[in-house]
Amino acid sequence: MSSRRVGIAGVGTSSFGRFPEQRIEELAWEAIAEAVDDSGLSVSEFDAAFVGSVFGPPGVANRVLAGAGLGGIPAFKIEAACASGTVALHEAQHAVASGRYNNVLAVGVEQLSTKFAGPIVPEPGDPEGRAGLAMPALYALQASRYVQQHQLDAALLAEVAVKNKAHGALNPRAHLSGTPPTSAEVLESRPIAGPLTLLQCCPMSDGAGAAVVTTFNASSNSHVEIMTSQFSSGPLWTSVDDAPWGFRTVASTAARAFAETGLSVQDVDVFEVHDAFTIGEILTLEAIGVAAQGHGAELAPSGHTQLGGPQPVNPSGGLLSRGHPLGSTGLAQTAELVWQLRGQAADRQVADAEIALLETMGGGAAGVDANACVIALLRGPTR
């Protein structure tokens, strides 16, 4: 393996929301155009592209690239549930690091509004599918276990939604960017799967994200270095495991990322993590090491993870507010962190952010502890 340092030269996203009248390719083109323009490269300089999508049509990678003027380069389509876009970023990073390619486009795109009227239908061949356990119900089981195991008030979960929706109100591209709710409004919103209410669940969204991955230029005032990108597929898992579903996979992936860079979780200035449901952010931050087990629910109400706090989490609004178009989520997270590290995040800017952590976990296959998890550590340009 080559030891080439890898950077992100450009990022872009679409707006996020429900856009059933648009073609899925149009969503991707919006993000690609912004990322390519941001990078300063021309379309003729790209060697390959990795495209993450879960429910995109057959040939979605080639359709997206052809319409963006990038036809003829190797196009790889990646499906890894919610982590599809982040795996695309991971593969692009390793392709450049190894010298296989020089300039690679990572894209994530999803259009859920034309696929589902409610929650994503679980795979009927899995035990969860046969039992009718869609993802909100599975996360609700985690939430119920968590509050009982640690003897907590379930109302604490709502504070994650309050925080992330307050952040999302500052993000003009977020699906839910209106006036943020109060804790009482979150708790009083429609029950979905106890103890989770509607405002503790991410919206079903459409959207796209893109990143231009290339050899890192240390003299550039816009390149963001990918210090490490770690990818795991979950090991076998059963319900008798003493850790929540996905916890060990996130924890081990984070441990490898910190070991490779020599950093610790205390060195991270800003995070974008997978918060499809409020309990998801809490368990993820415990797995990464921001809080000890049983104490993750204290982070949002204490102010630790709020904008202005020591370690802001999901300044974009997260999946709970920006939205969760599965295949594009990881690259939307990437774009947010690049903007943060460049000092370009406007009203939601984290002061003096230098190190960022990106985490996305994709799940859904029965019998494994998460389909996929990617954790990347990013370092901003010298300012």
PDB file of N, CA, C and O in Angstrom, residues 6 22 70 85 97 101 107 133 142 152 155 238 242 259 285 291-292 364:
ATOM      1  N   VAL A   6      -4.288  11.618   1.925  1.00  0.00           N
ATOM      2  CA  VAL A   6      -5.507  11.807   1.138  1.00  0.00           C
ATOM      3  C   VAL A   6      -6.303  12.971   1.707  1.00  0.00           C
ATOM      4  O   VAL A   6      -6.427  13.130   2.932  1.00  0.00           O
ATOM      5  N   GLN A  22     -38.902  15.156  -8.710  1.00  0.00           N
ATOM      6  CA  GLN A  22     -37.587  15.190  -9.340  1.00  0.00           C
ATOM      7  C   GLN A  22     -37.105  13.770  -9.652  1.00  0.00           C
ATOM      8  O   GLN A  22     -37.491  12.801  -8.989  1.00  0.00           O
ATOM      9  N   LEU A  70     -19.574  12.818 -16.494  1.00  0.00           N
ATOM     10  CA  LEU A  70     -18.477  11.979 -16.026  1.00  0.00           C
ATOM     11  C   LEU A  70     -18.564  10.566 -16.580  1.00  0.00           C
ATOM     12  O   LEU A  70     -17.993   9.628 -16.003  1.00  0.00           O
ATOM     13  N   GLY A  85     -23.226   5.794   1.628  1.00  0.00           N
ATOM     14  CA  GLY A  85     -22.440   6.938   1.191  1.00  0.00           C
ATOM     15  C   GLY A  85     -21.099   7.022   1.889  1.00  0.00           C
ATOM     16  O   GLY A  85     -20.097   7.428   1.291  1.00  0.00           O
ATOM     17  N   ALA A  97      -5.265   6.587  -1.627  1.00  0.00           N
ATOM     18  CA  ALA A  97      -4.116   6.282  -0.762  1.00  0.00           C
ATOM     19  C   ALA A  97      -3.221   5.210  -1.377  1.00  0.00           C
ATOM     20  O   ALA A  97      -1.995   5.273  -1.279  1.00  0.00           O
ATOM     21  N   TYR A 101      -6.091   5.264  -7.967  1.00  0.00           N
ATOM     22  CA  TYR A 101      -6.628   6.404  -8.693  1.00  0.00           C
ATOM     23  C   TYR A 101      -6.082   7.681  -8.061  1.00  0.00           C
ATOM     24  O   TYR A 101      -5.604   7.666  -6.918  1.00  0.00           O
ATOM     25  N   VAL A 107     -20.116   9.787  -4.142  1.00  0.00           N
ATOM     26  CA  VAL A 107     -21.477  10.320  -4.243  1.00  0.00           C
ATOM     27  C   VAL A 107     -22.410   9.439  -3.435  1.00  0.00           C
ATOM     28  O   VAL A 107     -22.254   8.212  -3.380  1.00  0.00           O
ATOM     29  N   LEU A 133     -41.150  -5.874  12.777  1.00  0.00           N
ATOM     30  CA  LEU A 133     -40.320  -4.921  13.507  1.00  0.00           C
ATOM     31  C   LEU A 133     -39.553  -4.028  12.524  1.00  0.00           C
ATOM     32  O   LEU A 133     -38.431  -4.343  12.122  1.00  0.00           O
ATOM     33  N   GLN A 142     -34.204  -0.778  21.926  1.00  0.00           N
ATOM     34  CA  GLN A 142     -32.940  -0.326  22.504  1.00  0.00           C
ATOM     35  C   GLN A 142     -33.185   0.769  23.541  1.00  0.00           C
ATOM     36  O   GLN A 142     -32.561   0.778  24.612  1.00  0.00           O
ATOM     37  N   LEU A 152     -33.152   5.490  34.180  1.00  0.00           N
ATOM     38  CA  LEU A 152     -33.238   6.868  33.734  1.00  0.00           C
ATOM     39  C   LEU A 152     -34.666   7.248  33.388  1.00  0.00           C
ATOM     40  O   LEU A 152     -35.497   6.379  33.107  1.00  0.00           O
ATOM     41  N   ALA A 155     -37.689  10.755  29.435  1.00  0.00           N
ATOM     42  CA  ALA A 155     -37.764  12.123  28.906  1.00  0.00           C
ATOM     43  C   ALA A 155     -36.395  12.655  28.512  1.00  0.00           C
ATOM     44  O   ALA A 155     -36.290  13.571  27.687  1.00  0.00           O
ATOM     45  N   THR A 238     -26.469 -12.003  18.475  1.00  0.00           N
ATOM     46  CA  THR A 238     -27.772 -12.522  18.898  1.00  0.00           C
ATOM     47  C   THR A 238     -28.311 -11.632  20.000  1.00  0.00           C
ATOM     48  O   THR A 238     -27.581 -10.836  20.604  1.00  0.00           O
ATOM     49  N   ASP A 242     -24.680  -8.967  25.695  1.00  0.00           N
ATOM     50  CA  ASP A 242     -24.903  -8.017  26.783  1.00  0.00           C
ATOM     51  C   ASP A 242     -24.712  -6.563  26.353  1.00  0.00           C
ATOM     52  O   ASP A 242     -24.899  -5.652  27.155  1.00  0.00           O
ATOM     53  N   ALA A 259      -6.445   4.557  17.269  1.00  0.00           N
ATOM     54  CA  ALA A 259      -5.127   3.924  17.338  1.00  0.00           C
ATOM     55  C   ALA A 259      -4.274   4.299  16.133  1.00  0.00           C
ATOM     56  O   ALA A 259      -3.067   4.551  16.259  1.00  0.00           O
ATOM     57  N   LEU A 285     -22.355   7.775  20.978  1.00  0.00           N
ATOM     58  CA  LEU A 285     -21.376   8.568  21.717  1.00  0.00           C
ATOM     59  C   LEU A 285     -20.773   7.784  22.868  1.00  0.00           C
ATOM     60  O   LEU A 285     -19.601   7.972  23.217  1.00  0.00           O
ATOM     61  N   ALA A 291     -18.815   9.527  26.340  1.00  0.00           N
ATOM     62  CA  ALA A 291     -19.373   9.353  27.683  1.00  0.00           C
ATOM     63  C   ALA A 291     -19.288   7.888  28.061  1.00  0.00           C
ATOM     64  O   ALA A 291     -19.260   7.008  27.188  1.00  0.00           O
ATOM     65  N   ALA A 292     -19.260   7.628  29.350  1.00  0.00           N
ATOM     66  CA  ALA A 292     -19.291   6.251  29.839  1.00  0.00           C
ATOM     67  C   ALA A 292     -20.680   5.671  29.624  1.00  0.00           C
ATOM     68  O   ALA A 292     -21.667   6.406  29.483  1.00  0.00           O
ATOM     69  N   GLY A 364     -29.676  -3.647   9.528  1.00  0.00           N
ATOM     70  CA  GLY A 364     -30.899  -4.178   8.961  1.00  0.00           C
ATOM     71  C   GLY A 364     -30.863  -5.645   8.632  1.00  0.00           C
ATOM     72  O   GLY A 364     -31.914  -6.270   8.488  1.00  0.00           O
TER      73      GLY A 364
END
